[in-house]
mmCIF file of C-alpha atoms in Angstrom:
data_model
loop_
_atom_site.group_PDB
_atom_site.id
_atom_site.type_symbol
_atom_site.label_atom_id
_atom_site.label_comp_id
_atom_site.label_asym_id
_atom_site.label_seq_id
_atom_site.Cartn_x
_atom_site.Cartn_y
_atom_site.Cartn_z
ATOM 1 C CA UNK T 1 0.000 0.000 0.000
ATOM 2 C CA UNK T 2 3.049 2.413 0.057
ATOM 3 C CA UNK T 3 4.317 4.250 -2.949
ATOM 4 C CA UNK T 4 8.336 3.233 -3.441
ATOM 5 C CA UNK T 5 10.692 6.030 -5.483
ATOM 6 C CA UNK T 6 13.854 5.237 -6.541
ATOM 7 C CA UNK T 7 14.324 2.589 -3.605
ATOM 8 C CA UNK T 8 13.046 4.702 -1.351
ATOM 9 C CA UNK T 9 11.172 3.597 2.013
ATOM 10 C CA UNK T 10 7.348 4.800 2.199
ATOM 11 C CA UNK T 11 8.190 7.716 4.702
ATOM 12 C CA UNK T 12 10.980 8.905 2.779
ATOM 13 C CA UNK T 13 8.183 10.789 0.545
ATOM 14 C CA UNK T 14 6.234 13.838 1.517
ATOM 15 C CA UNK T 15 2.910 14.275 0.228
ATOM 16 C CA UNK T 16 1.115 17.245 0.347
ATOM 17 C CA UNK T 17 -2.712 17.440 -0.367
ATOM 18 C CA UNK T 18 -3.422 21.774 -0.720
ATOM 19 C CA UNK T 19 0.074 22.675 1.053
ATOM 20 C CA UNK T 20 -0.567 19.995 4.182
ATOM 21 C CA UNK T 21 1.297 17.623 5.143
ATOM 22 C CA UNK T 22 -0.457 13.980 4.522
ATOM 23 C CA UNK T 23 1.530 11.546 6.851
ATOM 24 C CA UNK T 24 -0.945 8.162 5.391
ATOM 25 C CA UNK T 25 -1.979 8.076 1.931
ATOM 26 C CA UNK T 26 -4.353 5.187 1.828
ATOM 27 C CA UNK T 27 -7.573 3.802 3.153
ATOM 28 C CA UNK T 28 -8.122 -0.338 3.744
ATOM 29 C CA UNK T 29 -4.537 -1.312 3.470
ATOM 30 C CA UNK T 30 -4.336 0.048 0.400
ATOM 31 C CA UNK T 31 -7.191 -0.416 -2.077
ATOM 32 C CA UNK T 32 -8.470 2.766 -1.765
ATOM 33 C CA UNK T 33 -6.290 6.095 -1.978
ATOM 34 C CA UNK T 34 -6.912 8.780 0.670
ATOM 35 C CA UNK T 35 -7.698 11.151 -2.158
ATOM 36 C CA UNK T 36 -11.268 11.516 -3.870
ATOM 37 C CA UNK T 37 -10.649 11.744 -6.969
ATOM 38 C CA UNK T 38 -14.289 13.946 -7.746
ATOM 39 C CA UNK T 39 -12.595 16.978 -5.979
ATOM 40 C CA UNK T 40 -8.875 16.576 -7.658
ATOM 41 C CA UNK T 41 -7.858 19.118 -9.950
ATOM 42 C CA UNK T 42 -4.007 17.917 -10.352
ATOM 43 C CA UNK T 43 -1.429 15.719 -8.902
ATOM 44 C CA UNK T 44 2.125 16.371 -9.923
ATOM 45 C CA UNK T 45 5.445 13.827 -9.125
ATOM 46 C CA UNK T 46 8.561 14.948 -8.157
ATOM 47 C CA UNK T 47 10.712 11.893 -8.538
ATOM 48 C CA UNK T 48 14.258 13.688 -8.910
ATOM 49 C CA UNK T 49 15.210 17.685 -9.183
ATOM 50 C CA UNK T 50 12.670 18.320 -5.922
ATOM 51 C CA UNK T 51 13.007 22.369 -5.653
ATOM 52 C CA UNK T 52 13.833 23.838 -2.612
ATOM 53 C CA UNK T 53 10.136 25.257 -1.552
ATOM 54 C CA UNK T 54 9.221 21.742 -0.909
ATOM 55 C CA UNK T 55 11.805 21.611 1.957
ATOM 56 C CA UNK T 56 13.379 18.539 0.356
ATOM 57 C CA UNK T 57 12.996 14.560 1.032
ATOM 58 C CA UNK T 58 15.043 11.549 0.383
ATOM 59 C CA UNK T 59 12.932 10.110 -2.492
ATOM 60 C CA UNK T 60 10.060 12.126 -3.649
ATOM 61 C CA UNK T 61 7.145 14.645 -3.350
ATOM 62 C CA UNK T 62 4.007 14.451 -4.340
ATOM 63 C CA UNK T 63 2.261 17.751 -4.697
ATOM 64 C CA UNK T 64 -1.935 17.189 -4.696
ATOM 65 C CA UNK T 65 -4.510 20.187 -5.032
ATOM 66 C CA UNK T 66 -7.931 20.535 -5.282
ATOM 67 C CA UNK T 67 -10.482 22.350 -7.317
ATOM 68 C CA UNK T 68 -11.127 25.683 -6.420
ATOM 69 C CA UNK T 69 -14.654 24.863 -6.381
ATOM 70 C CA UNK T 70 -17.637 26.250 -9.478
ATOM 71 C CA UNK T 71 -18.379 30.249 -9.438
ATOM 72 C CA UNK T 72 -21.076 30.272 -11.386
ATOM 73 C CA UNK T 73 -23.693 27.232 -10.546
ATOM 74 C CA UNK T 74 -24.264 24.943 -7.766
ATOM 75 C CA UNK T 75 -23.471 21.038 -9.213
ATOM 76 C CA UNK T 76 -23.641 17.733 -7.502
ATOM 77 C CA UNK T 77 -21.523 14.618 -8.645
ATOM 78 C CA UNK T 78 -21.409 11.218 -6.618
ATOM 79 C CA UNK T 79 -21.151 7.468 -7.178
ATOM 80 C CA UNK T 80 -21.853 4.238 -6.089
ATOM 81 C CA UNK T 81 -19.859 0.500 -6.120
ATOM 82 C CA UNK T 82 -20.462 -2.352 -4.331
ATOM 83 C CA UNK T 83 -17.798 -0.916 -1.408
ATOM 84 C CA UNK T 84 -18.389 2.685 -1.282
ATOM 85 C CA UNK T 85 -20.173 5.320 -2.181
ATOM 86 C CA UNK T 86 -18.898 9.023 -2.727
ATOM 87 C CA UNK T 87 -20.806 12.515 -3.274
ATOM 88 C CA UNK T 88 -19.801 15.936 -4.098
ATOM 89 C CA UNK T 89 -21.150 19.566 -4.132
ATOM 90 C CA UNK T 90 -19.949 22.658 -5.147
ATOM 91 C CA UNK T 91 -21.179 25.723 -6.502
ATOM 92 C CA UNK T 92 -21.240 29.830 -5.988
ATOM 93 C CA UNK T 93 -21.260 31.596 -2.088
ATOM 94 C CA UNK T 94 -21.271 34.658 -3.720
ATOM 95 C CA UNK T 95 -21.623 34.261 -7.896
ATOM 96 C CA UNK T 96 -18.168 34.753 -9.656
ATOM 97 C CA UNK T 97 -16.475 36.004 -6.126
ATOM 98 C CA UNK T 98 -16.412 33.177 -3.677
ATOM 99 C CA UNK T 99 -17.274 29.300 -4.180
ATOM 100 C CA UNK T 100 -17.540 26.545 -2.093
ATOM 101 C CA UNK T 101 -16.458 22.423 -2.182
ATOM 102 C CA UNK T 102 -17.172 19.534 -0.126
ATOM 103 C CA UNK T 103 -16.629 16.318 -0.741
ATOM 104 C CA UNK T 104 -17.693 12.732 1.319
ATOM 105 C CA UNK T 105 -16.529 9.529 0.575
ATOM 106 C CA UNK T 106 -17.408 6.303 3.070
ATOM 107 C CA UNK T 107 -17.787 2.734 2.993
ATOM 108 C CA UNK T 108 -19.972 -0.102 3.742
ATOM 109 C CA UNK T 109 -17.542 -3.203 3.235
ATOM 110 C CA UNK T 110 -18.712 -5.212 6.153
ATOM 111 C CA UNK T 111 -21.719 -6.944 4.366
ATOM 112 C CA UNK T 112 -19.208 -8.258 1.687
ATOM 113 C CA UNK T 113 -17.218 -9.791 4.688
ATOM 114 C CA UNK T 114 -20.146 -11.496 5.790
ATOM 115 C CA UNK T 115 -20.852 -13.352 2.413
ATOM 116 C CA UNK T 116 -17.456 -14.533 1.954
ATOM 117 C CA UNK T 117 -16.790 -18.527 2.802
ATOM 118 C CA UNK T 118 -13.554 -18.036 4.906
ATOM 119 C CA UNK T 119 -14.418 -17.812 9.041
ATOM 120 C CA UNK T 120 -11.571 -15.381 9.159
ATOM 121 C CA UNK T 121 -13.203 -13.053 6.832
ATOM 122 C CA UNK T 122 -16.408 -13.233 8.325
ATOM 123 C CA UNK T 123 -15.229 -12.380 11.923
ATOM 124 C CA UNK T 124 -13.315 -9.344 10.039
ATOM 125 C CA UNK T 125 -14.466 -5.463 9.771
ATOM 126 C CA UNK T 126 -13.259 -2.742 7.954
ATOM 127 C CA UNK T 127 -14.414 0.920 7.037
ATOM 128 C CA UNK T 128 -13.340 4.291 6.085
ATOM 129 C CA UNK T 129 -14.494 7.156 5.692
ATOM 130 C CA UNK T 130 -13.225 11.167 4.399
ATOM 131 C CA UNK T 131 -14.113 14.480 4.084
ATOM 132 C CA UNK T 132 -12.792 17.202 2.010
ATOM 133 C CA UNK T 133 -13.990 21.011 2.337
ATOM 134 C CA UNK T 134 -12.901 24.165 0.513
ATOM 135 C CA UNK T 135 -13.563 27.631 0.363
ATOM 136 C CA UNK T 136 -12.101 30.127 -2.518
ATOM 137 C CA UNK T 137 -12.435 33.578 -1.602
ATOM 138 C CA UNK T 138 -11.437 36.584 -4.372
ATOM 139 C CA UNK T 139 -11.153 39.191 -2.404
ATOM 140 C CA UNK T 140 -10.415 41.762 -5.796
ATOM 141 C CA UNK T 141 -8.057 41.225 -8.404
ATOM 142 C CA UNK T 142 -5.225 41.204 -6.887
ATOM 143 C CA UNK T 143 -5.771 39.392 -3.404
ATOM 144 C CA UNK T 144 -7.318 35.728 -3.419
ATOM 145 C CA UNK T 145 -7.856 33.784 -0.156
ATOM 146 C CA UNK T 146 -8.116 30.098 -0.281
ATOM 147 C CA UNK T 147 -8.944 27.547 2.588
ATOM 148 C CA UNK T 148 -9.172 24.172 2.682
ATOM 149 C CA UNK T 149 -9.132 21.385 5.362
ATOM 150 C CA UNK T 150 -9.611 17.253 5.234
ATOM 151 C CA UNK T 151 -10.470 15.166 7.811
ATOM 152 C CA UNK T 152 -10.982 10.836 7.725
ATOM 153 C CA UNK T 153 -10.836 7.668 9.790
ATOM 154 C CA UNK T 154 -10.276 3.972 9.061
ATOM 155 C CA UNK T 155 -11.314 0.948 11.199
ATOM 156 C CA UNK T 156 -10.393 -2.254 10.814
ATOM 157 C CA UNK T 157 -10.333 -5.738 13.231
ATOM 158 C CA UNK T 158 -8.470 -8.620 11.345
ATOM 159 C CA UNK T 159 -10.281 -12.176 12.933
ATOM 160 C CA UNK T 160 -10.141 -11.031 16.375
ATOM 161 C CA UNK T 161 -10.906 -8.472 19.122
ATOM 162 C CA UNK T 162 -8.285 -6.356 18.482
ATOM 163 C CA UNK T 163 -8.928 -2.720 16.903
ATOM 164 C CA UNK T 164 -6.952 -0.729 14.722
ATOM 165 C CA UNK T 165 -8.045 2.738 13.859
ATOM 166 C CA UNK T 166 -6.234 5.423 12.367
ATOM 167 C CA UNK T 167 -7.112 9.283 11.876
ATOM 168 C CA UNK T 168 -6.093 11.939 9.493
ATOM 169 C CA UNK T 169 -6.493 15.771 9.550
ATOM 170 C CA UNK T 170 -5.343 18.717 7.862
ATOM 171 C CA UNK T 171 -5.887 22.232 6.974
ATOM 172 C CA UNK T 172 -4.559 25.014 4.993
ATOM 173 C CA UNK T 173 -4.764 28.588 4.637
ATOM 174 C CA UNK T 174 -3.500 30.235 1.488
ATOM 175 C CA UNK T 175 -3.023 34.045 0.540
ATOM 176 C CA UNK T 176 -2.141 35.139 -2.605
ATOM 177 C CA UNK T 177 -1.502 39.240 -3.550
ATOM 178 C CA UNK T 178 -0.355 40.271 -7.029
ATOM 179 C CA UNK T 179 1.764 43.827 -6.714
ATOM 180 C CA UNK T 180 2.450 43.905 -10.222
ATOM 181 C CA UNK T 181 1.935 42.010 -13.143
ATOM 182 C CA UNK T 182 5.086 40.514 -13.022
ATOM 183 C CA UNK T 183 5.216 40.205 -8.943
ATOM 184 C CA UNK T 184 3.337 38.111 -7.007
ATOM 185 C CA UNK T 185 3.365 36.489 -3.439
ATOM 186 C CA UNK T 186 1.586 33.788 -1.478
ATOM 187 C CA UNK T 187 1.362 33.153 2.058
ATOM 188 C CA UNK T 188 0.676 29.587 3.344
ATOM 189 C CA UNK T 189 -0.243 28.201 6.840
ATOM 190 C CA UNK T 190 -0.854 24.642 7.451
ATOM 191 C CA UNK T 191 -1.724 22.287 10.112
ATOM 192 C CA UNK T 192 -1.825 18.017 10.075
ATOM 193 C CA UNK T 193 -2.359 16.074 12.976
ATOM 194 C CA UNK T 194 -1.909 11.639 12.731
ATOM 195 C CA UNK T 195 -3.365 9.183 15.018
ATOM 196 C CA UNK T 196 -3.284 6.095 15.347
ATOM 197 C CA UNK T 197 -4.465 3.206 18.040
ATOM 198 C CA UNK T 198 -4.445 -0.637 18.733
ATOM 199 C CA UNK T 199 -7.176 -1.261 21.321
ATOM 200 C CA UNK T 200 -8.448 -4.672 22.979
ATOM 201 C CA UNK T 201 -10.959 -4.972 25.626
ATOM 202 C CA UNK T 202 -12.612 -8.562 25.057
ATOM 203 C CA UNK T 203 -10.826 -9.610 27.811
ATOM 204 C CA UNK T 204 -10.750 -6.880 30.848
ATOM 205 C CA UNK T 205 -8.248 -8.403 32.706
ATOM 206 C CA UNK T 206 -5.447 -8.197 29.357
ATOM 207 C CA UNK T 207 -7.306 -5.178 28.104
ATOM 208 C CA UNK T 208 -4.620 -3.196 26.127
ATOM 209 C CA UNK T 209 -4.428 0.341 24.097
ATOM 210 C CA UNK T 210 -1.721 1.452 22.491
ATOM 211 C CA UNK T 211 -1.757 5.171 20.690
ATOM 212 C CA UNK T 212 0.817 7.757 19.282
ATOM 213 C CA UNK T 213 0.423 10.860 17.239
ATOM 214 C CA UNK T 214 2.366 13.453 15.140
ATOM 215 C CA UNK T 215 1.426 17.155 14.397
ATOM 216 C CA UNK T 216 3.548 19.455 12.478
ATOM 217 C CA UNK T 217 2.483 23.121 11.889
ATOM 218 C CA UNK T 218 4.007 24.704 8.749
ATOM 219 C CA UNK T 219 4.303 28.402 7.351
ATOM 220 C CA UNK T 220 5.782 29.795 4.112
ATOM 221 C CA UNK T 221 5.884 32.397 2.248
ATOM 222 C CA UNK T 222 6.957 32.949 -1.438
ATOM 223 C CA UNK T 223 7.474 35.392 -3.656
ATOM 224 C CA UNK T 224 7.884 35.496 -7.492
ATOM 225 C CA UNK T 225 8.917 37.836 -10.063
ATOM 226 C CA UNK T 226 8.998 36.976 -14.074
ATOM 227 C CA UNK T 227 11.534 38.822 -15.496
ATOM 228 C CA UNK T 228 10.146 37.699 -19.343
ATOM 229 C CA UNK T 229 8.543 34.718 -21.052
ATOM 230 C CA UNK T 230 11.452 32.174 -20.104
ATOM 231 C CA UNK T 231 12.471 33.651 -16.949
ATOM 232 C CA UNK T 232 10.900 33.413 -13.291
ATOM 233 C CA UNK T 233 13.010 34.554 -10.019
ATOM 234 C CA UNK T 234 11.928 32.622 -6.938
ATOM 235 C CA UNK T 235 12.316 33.548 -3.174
ATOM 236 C CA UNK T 236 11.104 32.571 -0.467
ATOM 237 C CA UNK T 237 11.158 31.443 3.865
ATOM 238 C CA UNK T 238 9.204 28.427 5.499
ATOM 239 C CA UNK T 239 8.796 26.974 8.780
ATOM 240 C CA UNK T 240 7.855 24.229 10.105
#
């Protein structure tokens, strides 16, 4: 379920979903990615040449963003498999100033446990489920302000009591102010917080819970200035 770059180990690649961090890519060991792919707009692979901005990694970086969501009319897109289901809105706030995107995605895998012939399937669970929300502000035309945050949890219990969950949330601010037409800057702040937990209680006399947790708060800000059709000058400071 991990994604492997030159040799690389899974954590030697940082993934970003809308400037935050993304610490587990994947739902259900792996069949499903932790990315709907109704609110995508691009996904772009650094496998080699990984600018500075990014803050560098041993393998790779891969750099996820959502739409901005529609400015002129409110649509609805969603689907339906014998796993999951998904469904998306997004439309105007204010018409051709600010829009609006959410996206939910969840399963209902259990029921195809239960049909299986294998015992140890049967006595299995699993489940997922994410959410992904965005607003896109423009303030006039030369200040936009974009925020975006994404939240989901997976379950799972493999032929026995014991529990494994996992949780992962981000969110994102992003400012962006033109003071030319050749200068521009953007301002990013970004929070991601990781759980995880193995939990067994059958049994209260060997009940058991084990947990741990990363968060990582980021802020950068660039700056760039095209000096002509081929040439772009890039500065900029982060934090994290």
């Amino acid at each position: 379920s991990g994604l492997n770059v030159r040799g690389g180990a899974t954590n030697q690649n940082l993934i970003l979903y809308n400037d935050a961090t993304v610490f587990n890519p994947s739902h259900l060991f792996g069949f499903f990615s932790t990315f709907n792919p109704d609110v995508l707009k691009n996904v772009e692979l650094y496998k080699s040449g990984i600018t500075a901005d990014y803050g560098g990694r041993l393998s790779s970086v891969m750099d996820v963003r959502a739409r901005e969501g529609n400015l002129k009319k409110l649509t609805t897109t969603g689907g339906i498999s014998p796993v999951t289901a998904r469904l998306t809105f997004e439309g105007p706030l204010v018409k051709e100033q600010t829009s609006f995107l959410v996206g939910v995605r969840s399963t209902y895998s259990n029921w195809i446990l239960r049909q299986l012939d294998a015992k140890e399937l049967q006595n299995s669970t699993a489940s997922f489920y994410d959410i992904n929300a965005s607003i896109n502000y423009k303030i006039n035309n030369n200040n936009q302000l974009y925020v975006s945050g994404y939240m989901s949890q997976d379950k799972f219990s493999l032929n026995s009591d014991t529990l494994y969950e996992y949780s992962d949330k981000n969110a994102s601010v992003k400012w962006t102010h033109a003071f030319s037409k050749k200068l521009f800057g953007v301002v990013t702040s970004s929070i991601s917080d990781y759980r995880y937990e193995v939990s067994s209680d059958s049994n209260p006399v060997e009940a058991s819970s084990l947990q741990f947790s990363i968060g990582q708060w980021n802020v950068k800000a660039d700056i760039n200035y095209q000096l002509d059709e081929k040439h772009n000058i890039t500065a900029g400071i982060s934090t994290v």
